[in-house]
Coordinates of C-alpha atoms in Angstrom, one line a residue:
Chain A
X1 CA 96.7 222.3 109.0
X2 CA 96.5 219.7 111.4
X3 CA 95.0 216.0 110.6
X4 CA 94.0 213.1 112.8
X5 CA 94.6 209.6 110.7
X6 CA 92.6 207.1 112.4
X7 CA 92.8 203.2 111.5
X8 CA 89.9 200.9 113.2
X9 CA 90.5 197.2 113.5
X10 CA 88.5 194.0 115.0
X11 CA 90.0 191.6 116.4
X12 CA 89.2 188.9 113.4
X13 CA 91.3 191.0 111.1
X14 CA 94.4 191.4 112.5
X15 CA 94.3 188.0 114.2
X16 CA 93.9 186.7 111.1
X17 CA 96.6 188.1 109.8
X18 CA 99.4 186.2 108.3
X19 CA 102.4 186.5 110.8
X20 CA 104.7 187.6 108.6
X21 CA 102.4 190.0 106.6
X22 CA 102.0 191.2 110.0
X23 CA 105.6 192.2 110.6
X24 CA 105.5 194.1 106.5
X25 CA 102.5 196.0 108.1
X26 CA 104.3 197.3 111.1
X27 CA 107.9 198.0 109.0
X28 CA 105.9 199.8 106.6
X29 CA 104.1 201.9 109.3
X30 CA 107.6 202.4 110.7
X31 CA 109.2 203.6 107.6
X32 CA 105.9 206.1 107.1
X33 CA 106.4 207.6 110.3
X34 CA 110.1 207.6 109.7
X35 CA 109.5 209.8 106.8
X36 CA 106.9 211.8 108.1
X37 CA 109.1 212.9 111.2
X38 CA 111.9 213.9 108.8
X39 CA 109.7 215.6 106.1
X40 CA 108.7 218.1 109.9
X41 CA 104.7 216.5 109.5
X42 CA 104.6 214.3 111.6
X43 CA 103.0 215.5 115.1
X44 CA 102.9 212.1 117.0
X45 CA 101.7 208.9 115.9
X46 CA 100.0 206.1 118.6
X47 CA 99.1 202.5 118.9
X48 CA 96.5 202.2 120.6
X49 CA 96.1 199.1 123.3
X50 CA 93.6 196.4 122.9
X51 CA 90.2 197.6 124.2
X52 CA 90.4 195.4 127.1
X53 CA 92.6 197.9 129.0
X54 CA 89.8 200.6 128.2
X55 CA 88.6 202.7 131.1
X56 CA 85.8 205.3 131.4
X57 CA 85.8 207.8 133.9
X58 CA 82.8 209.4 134.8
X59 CA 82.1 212.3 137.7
X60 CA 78.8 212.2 139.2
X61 CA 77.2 213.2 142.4
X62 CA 78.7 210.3 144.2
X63 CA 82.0 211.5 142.7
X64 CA 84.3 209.4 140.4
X65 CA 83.4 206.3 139.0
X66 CA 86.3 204.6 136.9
X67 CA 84.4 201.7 135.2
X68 CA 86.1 199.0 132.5
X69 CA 85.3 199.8 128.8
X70 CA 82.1 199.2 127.7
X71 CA 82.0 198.7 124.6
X72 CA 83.6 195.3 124.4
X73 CA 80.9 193.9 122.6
X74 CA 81.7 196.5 119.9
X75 CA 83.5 194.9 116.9
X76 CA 85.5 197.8 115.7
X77 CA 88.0 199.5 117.8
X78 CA 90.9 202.6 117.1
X79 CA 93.9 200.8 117.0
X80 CA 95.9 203.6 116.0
X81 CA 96.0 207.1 115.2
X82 CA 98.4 209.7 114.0
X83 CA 98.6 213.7 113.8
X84 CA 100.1 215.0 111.2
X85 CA 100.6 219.0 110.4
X86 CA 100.8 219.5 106.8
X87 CA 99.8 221.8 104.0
X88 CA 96.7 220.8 102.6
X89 CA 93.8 218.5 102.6
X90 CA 95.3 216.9 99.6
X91 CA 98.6 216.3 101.4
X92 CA 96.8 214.6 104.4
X93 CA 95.0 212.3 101.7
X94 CA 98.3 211.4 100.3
X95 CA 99.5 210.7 103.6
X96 CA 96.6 208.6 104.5
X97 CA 97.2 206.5 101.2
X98 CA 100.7 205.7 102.0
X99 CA 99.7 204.0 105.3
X100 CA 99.1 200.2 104.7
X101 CA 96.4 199.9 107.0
X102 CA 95.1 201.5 104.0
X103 CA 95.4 198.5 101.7
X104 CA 93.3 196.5 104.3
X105 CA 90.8 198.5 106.6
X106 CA 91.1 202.1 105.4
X107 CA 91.8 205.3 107.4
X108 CA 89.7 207.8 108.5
X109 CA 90.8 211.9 108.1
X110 CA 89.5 213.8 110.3
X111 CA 90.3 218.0 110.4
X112 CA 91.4 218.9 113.9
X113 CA 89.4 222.2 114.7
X114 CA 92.0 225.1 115.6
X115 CA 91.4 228.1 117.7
X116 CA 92.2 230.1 114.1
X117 CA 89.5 232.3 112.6
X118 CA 89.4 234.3 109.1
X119 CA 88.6 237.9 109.3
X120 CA 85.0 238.6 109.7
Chain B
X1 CA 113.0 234.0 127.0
X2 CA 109.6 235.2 126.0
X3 CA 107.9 233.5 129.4
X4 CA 109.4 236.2 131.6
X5 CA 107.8 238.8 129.8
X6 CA 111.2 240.1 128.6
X7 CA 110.1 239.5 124.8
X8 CA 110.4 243.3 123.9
X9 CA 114.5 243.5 124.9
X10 CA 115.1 240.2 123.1
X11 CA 113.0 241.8 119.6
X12 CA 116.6 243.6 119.6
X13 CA 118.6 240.4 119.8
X14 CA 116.7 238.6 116.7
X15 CA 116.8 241.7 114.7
X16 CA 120.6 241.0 114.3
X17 CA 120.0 237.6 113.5
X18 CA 119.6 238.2 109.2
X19 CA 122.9 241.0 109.4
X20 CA 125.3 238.1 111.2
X21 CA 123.8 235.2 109.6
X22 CA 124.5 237.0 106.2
X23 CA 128.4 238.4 107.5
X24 CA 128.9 234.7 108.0
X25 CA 127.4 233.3 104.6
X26 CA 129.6 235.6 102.8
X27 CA 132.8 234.9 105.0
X28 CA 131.9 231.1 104.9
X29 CA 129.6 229.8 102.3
X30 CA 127.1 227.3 103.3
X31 CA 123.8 228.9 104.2
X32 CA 122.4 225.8 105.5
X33 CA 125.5 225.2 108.3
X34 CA 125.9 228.7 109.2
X35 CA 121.8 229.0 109.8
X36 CA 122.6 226.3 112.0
X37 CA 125.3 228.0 113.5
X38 CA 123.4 231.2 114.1
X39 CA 120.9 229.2 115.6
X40 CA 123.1 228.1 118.2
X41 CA 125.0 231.0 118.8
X42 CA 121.0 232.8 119.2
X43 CA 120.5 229.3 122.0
X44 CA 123.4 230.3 123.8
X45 CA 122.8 234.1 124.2
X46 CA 119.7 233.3 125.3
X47 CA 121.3 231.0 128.1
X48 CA 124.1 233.5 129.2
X49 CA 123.6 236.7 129.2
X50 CA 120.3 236.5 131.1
X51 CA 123.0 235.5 133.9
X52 CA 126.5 237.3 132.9
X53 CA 124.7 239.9 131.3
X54 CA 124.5 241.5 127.7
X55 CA 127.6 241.9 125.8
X56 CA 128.9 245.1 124.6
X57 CA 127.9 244.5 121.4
X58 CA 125.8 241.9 121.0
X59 CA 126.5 241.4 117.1
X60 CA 130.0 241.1 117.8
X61 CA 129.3 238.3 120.6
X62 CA 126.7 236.7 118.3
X63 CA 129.1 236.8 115.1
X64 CA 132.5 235.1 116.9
X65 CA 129.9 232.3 118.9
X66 CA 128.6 231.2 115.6
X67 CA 132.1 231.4 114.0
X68 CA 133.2 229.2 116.4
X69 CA 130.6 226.7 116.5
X70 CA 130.3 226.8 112.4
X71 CA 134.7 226.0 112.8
X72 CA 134.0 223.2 115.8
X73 CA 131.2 221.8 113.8
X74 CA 133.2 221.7 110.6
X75 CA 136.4 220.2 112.1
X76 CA 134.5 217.5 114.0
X77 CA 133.0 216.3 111.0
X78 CA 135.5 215.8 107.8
X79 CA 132.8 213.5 106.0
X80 CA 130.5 216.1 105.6
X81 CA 133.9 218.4 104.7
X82 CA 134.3 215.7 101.7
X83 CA 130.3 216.1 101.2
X84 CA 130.6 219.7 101.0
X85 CA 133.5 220.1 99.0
X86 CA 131.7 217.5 96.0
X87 CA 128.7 219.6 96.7
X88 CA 127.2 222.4 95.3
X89 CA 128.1 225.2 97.7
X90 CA 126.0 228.2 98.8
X91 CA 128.4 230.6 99.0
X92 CA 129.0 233.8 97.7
X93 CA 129.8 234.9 94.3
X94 CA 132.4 237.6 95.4
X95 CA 135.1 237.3 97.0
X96 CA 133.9 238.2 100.4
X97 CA 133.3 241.9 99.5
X98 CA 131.0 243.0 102.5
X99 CA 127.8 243.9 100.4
X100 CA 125.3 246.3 102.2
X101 CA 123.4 244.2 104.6
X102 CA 120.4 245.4 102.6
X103 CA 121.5 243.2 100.0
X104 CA 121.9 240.8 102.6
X105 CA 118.2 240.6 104.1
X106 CA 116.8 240.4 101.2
X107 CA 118.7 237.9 99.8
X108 CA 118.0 236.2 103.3
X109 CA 114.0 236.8 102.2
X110 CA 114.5 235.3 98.6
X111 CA 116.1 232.0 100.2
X112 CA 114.3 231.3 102.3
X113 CA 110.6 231.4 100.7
X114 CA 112.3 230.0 97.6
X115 CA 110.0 228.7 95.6
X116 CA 110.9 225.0 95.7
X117 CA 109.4 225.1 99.5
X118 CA 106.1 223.8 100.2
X119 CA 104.4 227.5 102.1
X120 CA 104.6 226.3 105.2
X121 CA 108.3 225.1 105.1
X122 CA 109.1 229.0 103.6
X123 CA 106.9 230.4 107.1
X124 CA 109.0 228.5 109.4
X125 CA 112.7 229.1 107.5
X126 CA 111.9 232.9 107.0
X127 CA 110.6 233.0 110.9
X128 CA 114.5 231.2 112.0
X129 CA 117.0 232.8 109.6
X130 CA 115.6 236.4 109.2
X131 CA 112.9 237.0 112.4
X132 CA 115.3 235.4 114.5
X133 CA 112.9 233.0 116.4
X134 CA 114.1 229.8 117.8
X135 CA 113.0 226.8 116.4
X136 CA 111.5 226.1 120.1
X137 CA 109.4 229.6 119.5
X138 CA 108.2 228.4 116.0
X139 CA 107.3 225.6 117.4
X140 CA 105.3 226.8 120.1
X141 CA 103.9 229.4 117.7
X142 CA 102.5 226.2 115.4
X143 CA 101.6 224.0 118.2
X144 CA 103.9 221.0 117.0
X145 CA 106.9 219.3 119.1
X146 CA 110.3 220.6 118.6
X147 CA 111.6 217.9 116.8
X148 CA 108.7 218.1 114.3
X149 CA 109.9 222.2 113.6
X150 CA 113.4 221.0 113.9
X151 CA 112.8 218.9 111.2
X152 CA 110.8 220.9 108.8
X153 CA 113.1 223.8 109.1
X154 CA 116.0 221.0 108.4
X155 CA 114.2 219.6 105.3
X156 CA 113.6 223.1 104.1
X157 CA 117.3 224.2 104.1
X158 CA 118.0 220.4 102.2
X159 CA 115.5 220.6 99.5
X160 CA 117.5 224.8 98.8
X161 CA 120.5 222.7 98.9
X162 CA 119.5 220.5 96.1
X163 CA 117.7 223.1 93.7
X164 CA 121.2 224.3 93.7
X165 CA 120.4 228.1 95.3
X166 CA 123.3 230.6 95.9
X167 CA 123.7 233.0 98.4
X168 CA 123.1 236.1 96.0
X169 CA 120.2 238.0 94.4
X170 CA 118.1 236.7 92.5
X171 CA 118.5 237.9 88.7
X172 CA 116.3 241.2 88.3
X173 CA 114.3 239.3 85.4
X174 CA 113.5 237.4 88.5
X175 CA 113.1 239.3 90.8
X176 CA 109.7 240.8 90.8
X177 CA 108.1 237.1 90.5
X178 CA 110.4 236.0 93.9
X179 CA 109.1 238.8 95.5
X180 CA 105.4 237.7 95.5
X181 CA 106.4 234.8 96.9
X182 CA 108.0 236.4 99.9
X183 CA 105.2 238.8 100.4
X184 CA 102.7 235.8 100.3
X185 CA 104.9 234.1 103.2
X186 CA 104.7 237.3 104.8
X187 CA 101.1 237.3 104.6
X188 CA 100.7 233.9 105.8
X189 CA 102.5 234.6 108.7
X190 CA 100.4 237.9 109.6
X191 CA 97.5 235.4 109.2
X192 CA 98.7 232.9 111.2
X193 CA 99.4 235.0 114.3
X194 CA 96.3 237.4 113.3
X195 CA 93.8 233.9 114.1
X196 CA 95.6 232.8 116.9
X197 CA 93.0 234.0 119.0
X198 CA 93.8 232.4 122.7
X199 CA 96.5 230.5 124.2
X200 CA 99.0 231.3 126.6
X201 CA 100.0 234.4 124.5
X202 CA 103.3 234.9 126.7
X203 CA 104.8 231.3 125.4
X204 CA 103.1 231.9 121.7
X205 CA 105.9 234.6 119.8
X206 CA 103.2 237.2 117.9
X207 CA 103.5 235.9 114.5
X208 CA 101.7 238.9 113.5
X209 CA 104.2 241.7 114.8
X210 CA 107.1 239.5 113.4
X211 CA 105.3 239.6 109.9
X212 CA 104.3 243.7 110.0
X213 CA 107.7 243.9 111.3
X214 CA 109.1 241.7 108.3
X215 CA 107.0 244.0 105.5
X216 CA 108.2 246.9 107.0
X217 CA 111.9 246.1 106.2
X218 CA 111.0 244.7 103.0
X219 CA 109.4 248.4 102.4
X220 CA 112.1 250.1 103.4
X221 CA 114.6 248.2 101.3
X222 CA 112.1 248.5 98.3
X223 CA 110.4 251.1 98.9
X224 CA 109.4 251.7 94.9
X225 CA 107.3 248.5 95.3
X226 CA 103.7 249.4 95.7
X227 CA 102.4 245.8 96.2
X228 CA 105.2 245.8 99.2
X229 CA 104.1 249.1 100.4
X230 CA 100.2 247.7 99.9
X231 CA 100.7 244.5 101.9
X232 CA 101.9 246.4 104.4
X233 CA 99.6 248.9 104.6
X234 CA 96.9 245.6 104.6
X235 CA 98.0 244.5 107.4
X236 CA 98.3 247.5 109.1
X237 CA 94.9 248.4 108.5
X238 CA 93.6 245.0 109.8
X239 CA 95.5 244.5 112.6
X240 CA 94.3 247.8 113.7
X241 CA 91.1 246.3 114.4
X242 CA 92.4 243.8 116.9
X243 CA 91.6 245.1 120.0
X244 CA 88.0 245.1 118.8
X245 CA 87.8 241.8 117.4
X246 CA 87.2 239.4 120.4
X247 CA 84.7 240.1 123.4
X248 CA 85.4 239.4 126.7
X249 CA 84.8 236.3 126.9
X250 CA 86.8 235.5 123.5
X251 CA 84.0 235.4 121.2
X252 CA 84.0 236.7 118.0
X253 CA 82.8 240.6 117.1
X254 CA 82.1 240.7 113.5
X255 CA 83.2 243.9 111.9
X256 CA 80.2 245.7 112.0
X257 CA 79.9 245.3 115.4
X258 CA 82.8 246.1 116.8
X259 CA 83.4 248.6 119.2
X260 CA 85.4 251.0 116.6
X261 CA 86.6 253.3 119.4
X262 CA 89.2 250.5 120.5
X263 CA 90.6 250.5 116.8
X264 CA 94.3 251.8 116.8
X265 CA 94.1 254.9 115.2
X266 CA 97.8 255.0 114.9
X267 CA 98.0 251.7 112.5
X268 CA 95.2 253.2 110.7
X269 CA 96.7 256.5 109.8
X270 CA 99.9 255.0 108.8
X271 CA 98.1 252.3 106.3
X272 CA 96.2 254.8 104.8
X273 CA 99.1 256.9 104.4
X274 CA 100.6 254.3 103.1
X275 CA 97.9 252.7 100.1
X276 CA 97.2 256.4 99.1
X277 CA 100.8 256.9 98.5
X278 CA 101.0 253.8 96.7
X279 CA 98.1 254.0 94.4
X280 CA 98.6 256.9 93.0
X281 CA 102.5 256.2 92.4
X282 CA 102.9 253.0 91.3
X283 CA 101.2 250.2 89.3
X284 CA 98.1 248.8 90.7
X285 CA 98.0 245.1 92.6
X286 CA 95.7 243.0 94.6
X287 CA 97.2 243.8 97.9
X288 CA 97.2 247.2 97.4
X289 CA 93.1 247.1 96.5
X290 CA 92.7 244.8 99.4
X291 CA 94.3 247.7 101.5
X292 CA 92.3 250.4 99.8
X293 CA 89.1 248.4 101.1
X294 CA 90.4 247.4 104.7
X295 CA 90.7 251.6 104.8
X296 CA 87.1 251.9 103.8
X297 CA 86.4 250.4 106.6
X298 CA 88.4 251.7 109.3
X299 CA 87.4 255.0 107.8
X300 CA 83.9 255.0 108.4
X301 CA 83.0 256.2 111.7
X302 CA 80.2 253.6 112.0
X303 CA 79.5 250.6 110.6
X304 CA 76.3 252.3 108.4
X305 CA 78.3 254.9 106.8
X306 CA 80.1 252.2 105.8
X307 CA 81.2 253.8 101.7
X308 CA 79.9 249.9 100.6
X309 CA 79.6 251.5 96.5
X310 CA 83.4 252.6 97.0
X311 CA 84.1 249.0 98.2
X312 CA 81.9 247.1 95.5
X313 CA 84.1 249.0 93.0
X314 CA 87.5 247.8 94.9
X315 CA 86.0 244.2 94.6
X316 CA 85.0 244.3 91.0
X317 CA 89.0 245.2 90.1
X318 CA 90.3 243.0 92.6
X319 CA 88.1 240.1 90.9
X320 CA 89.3 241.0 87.8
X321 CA 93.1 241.3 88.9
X322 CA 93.1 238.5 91.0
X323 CA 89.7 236.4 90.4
X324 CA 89.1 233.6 93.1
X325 CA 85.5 232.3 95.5
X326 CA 87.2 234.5 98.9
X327 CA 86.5 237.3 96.4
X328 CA 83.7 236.8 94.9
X329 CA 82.3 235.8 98.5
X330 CA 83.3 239.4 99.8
X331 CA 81.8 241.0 96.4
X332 CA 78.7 239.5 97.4
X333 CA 78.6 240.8 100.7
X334 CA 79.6 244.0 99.6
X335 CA 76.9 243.6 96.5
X336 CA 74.3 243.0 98.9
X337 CA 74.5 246.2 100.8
X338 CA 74.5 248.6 97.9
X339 CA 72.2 246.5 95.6
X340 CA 69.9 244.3 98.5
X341 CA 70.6 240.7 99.7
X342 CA 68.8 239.1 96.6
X343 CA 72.0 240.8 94.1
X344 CA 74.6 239.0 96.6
X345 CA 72.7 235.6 96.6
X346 CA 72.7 235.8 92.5
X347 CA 76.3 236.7 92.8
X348 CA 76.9 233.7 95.2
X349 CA 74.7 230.8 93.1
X350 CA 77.4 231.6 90.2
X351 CA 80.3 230.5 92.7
X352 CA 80.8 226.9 92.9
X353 CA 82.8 225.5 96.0
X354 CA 83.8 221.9 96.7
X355 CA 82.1 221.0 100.0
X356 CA 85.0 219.2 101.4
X357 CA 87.7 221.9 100.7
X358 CA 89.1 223.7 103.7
X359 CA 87.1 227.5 103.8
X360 CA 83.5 225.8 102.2
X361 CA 81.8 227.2 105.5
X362 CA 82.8 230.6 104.3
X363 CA 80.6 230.1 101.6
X364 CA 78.1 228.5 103.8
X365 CA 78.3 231.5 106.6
X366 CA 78.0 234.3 103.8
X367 CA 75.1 233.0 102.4
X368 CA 73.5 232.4 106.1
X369 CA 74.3 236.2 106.6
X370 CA 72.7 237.5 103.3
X371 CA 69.2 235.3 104.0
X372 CA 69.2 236.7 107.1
X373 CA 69.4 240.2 105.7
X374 CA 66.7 239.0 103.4
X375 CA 64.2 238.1 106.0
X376 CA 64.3 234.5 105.6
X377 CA 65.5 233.2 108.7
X378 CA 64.8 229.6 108.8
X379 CA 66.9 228.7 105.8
X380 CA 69.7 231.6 107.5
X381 CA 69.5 229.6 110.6
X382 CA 70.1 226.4 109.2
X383 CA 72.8 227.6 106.9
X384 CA 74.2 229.2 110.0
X385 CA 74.2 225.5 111.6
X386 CA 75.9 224.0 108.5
X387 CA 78.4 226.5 107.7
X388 CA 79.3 225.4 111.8
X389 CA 79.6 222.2 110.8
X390 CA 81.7 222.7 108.2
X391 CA 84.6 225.1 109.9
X392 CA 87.6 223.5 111.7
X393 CA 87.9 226.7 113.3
X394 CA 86.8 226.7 117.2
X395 CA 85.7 230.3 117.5
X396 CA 84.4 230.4 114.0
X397 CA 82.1 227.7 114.9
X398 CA 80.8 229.7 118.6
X399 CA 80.2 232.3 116.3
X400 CA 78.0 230.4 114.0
X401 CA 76.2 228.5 116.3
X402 CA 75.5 231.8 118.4
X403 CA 73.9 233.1 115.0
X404 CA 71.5 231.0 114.7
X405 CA 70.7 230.5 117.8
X406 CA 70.0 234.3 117.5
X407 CA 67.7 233.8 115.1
X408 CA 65.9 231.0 116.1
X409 CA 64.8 232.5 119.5
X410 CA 63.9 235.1 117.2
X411 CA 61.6 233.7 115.8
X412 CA 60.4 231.2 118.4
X413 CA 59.4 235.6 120.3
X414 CA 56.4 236.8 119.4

């Protein structure tokens, strides 16, 4: 079963952010996606870039428009989000706890829908 | 290999894959390093003879390239030698006595979906060492990098490593129990394939041929197993149906629905042949029930003549044998048309489900079905909407949402 684990930020809070708490953030992110990769779970895992460098692209009758983010006066943005294909729910939740973005902004599980069906 | 279209010939190639990997085991202990090595050796025929042709015999070829690489591989690395030789080793417990390669692929089977393996880790060892797939097939089969399969497959063959497994048979006090486990990898993997509804289906390997084709060894080698000989027979009976199962436009064709005259009478003979055989020779399991009902179904020549009393029966034992909510969800439905829609919601207010866990919409898309069937079509089509919600799975979710759409224009017609 395949999860998405997605972490929102603002900029206040990782700004705020002690330097060097900073740096135990990102080595423990590492070191979870280190293990992940070995255990075979881990499908791919992202940073996301600041929201400034946010594009939408949009296809109208006067063809394509490619206009900067608009949302910048949104407070929360993804910052990050890893697949992961494991065996359960419960697994994805364990997963999820084990990321430190955990300990300061949460992260979100979301189910990626599959093209699999039971019998009917 | 498989994107040329040249997928039957190579079936032939993978089928030697559990005899040579378990020649080697025997000769050379270490399941984990000769996998590997049979791995390679599979790579590399798949590289060459496409261009210099196919061997003489291809076993032959297969067994002296993964010889070689297993020696090359040993003497480039004498830490792991010291490793090995402190370790505790899977090899045989004869003296290299060639056992019948039986023996062999079922001891293969038992290793792989041994039961210190998460399920998923046993689907993807049991598709490399006995279907013969390539981790880049498996892969591709799962949707997941390489590397990810790679790994899983790699952490599999650790974690048999360290719960100290040998190359050899189980016990036989042991032996019945280990073979449930294998047949429920098997049946994962008929599942797995048996959803995959789209895709390019020339890159994805047919999970679901590899699995029939896995049961059908296993039933050859124990044939006196009905539960082997039922799980077969299950999957023959529902993969029958296959052709009928999608529309054109890849939609969903619930069972009664379907166009029966595209089911594979073939399959269907054989599986009932099969689950008769079995129930009246050996001891009754879940697997074998669940085949006796598929058969019900690909029996009747329409959907109405459906023998739903013969079915409800089926369920009530297989609740009993093996009690769970998919069962008592199917009772219901199978209630419902001997007894009316009102017996099956009864039956369904009694099952509790957690919302969140993964097959709640089933729950959700029954009861939508049996409202329906009772006339009350609002609260169907909302259920319908909610049980849509609630699936991850994409067709599922068409399916649904065409439902109630059904119903409310339905409604909404004079």
């Amino acid at each position: 079963m395949k999860f998405m684990l997605l972490i929102y930020g603002n900029e206040e809070n990782f700004s705020a952010m002690p330097p060097a708490e900073f740096e135990q953030l990102v080595r423990e992110t590492d070191a979870l996606n280190r293990q992940l990769l070995e255990a075979g779970e881990l499908v791919g895992a992202y940073g996301v870039a600041d929201p400034l460098n946010a594009m939408v692209v949009q296809v109208g009758d006067a063809g394509t428009t490619v206009t900067d983010g608009p949302y910048a006066e949104v407070k929360e943005f993804l910052a990050s989000f890893t697949i992961v294909d494991c065996d359960s729910l419960e697994r994805a939740v364990e997963i999820a706890a084990l990321n430190p973005a955990a300990r300061y902004v949460g992260v979100e599980i979301r189910p990626l829908m599959h093209e699999a069906s039971l019998e009917m | 290999m498989t994107s040329d279209g040249r997928w039957d010939e190579w079936a032939d190639v993978r089928r030697l894959v559990p005899d040579v990997l378990g020649v080697l085991v025997r000769r050379h202990g270490r399941f984990d390093e000769c996998e590997d090595a049979v791995q390679e050796a599979l790579v590399a025929a798949s590289v060459q003879w496409p261009v210099e042709g196919r061997p003489d015999s291809p076993k032959a070829w297969l067994l002296t390239v993964a010889a070689r690489r297993l020696a090359n591989r040993r003497r480039s690395d004498t830490a792991r030698r010291h490793r090995e030789e402190r370790d505790a080793v899977l090899a045989s417990a004869s003296s290299g006595d060639p056992a019948p390669s039986d023996d062999d692929a079922l001891t293969l089977l038992f290793l792989c979906c041994h039961p210190a393996l998460s399920p998923t880790a046993q689907a993807a060892l049991t598709l490399r060492a006995v279907a013969g797939l390539t981790t880049a097939e498996i892969a591709r089969a799962y949707l997941v990098p390489e590397a990810t399969m790679a790994q899983r497959i790699s952490r599999a063959k650790q974690r048999i490593r360290d719960a100290g497994a040998t190359f050899a048979l189980p016990p036989a006090s042991e032996r019945s129990e280990r073979l449930r486990v294998v047949l429920e990898v098997l049946y994962l993997l008929f599942n797995e394939g048996y959803t995959a509804m789209s895709g390019p289906a020339l890159l994805r390997p047919d999970l679901t041929a590899e699995a029939i084709r896995l049961a059908r060894e296993v039933h050859r080698i124990v044939p006196v197993d009905g539960e082997v000989a039922g799980l077969l027979a299950l999957m023959l009976l529902v993969d029958a149906r296959r052709p009928a199962r999608t529309g054109l436009d890849g939609t969903l064709v619930p069972l009664a629905e379907q166009d029966r005259s595209l089911w594979d009478r073939t399959a269907i003979a054989e599986g009932v042949a099969l689950v008769t055989a079995s129930l009246t020779t050996t001891r009754l399991g879940p697997y074998q029930l669940q085949a006796a009902i598929a058969a019900l179904h690909d029996e009747a020549p329409t959907a109405t003549e459906t023998d739903w009393s013969q079915i409800v029966a089926l369920y009530r034992l297989l609740e009993r044998m093996a009690p769970g909510p998919t069962v008592t969800l199917n009772r219901a439905v199978a209630e419902a048309m001997v007894h009316g829609p009102q017996a099956g919601l009864d039956l369904l207010a009694t099952v509790r489900i957690d919302e969140r866990v993964s097959g709640a919409h089933r729950f959700g898309s029954v009861r939508a079905h049996l409202l329906e069937m009772a006339g009350d079509m609002a609260e169907a089509g909302e259920a319908y909407r909610r049980a849509a919600r609630q699936t991850s799975s994409i067709p599922e979710r068409r399916h649904l949402l065409a439902r109630a759409a059904r119903l409310e224009a339905s409604e909404r017609a004079p």
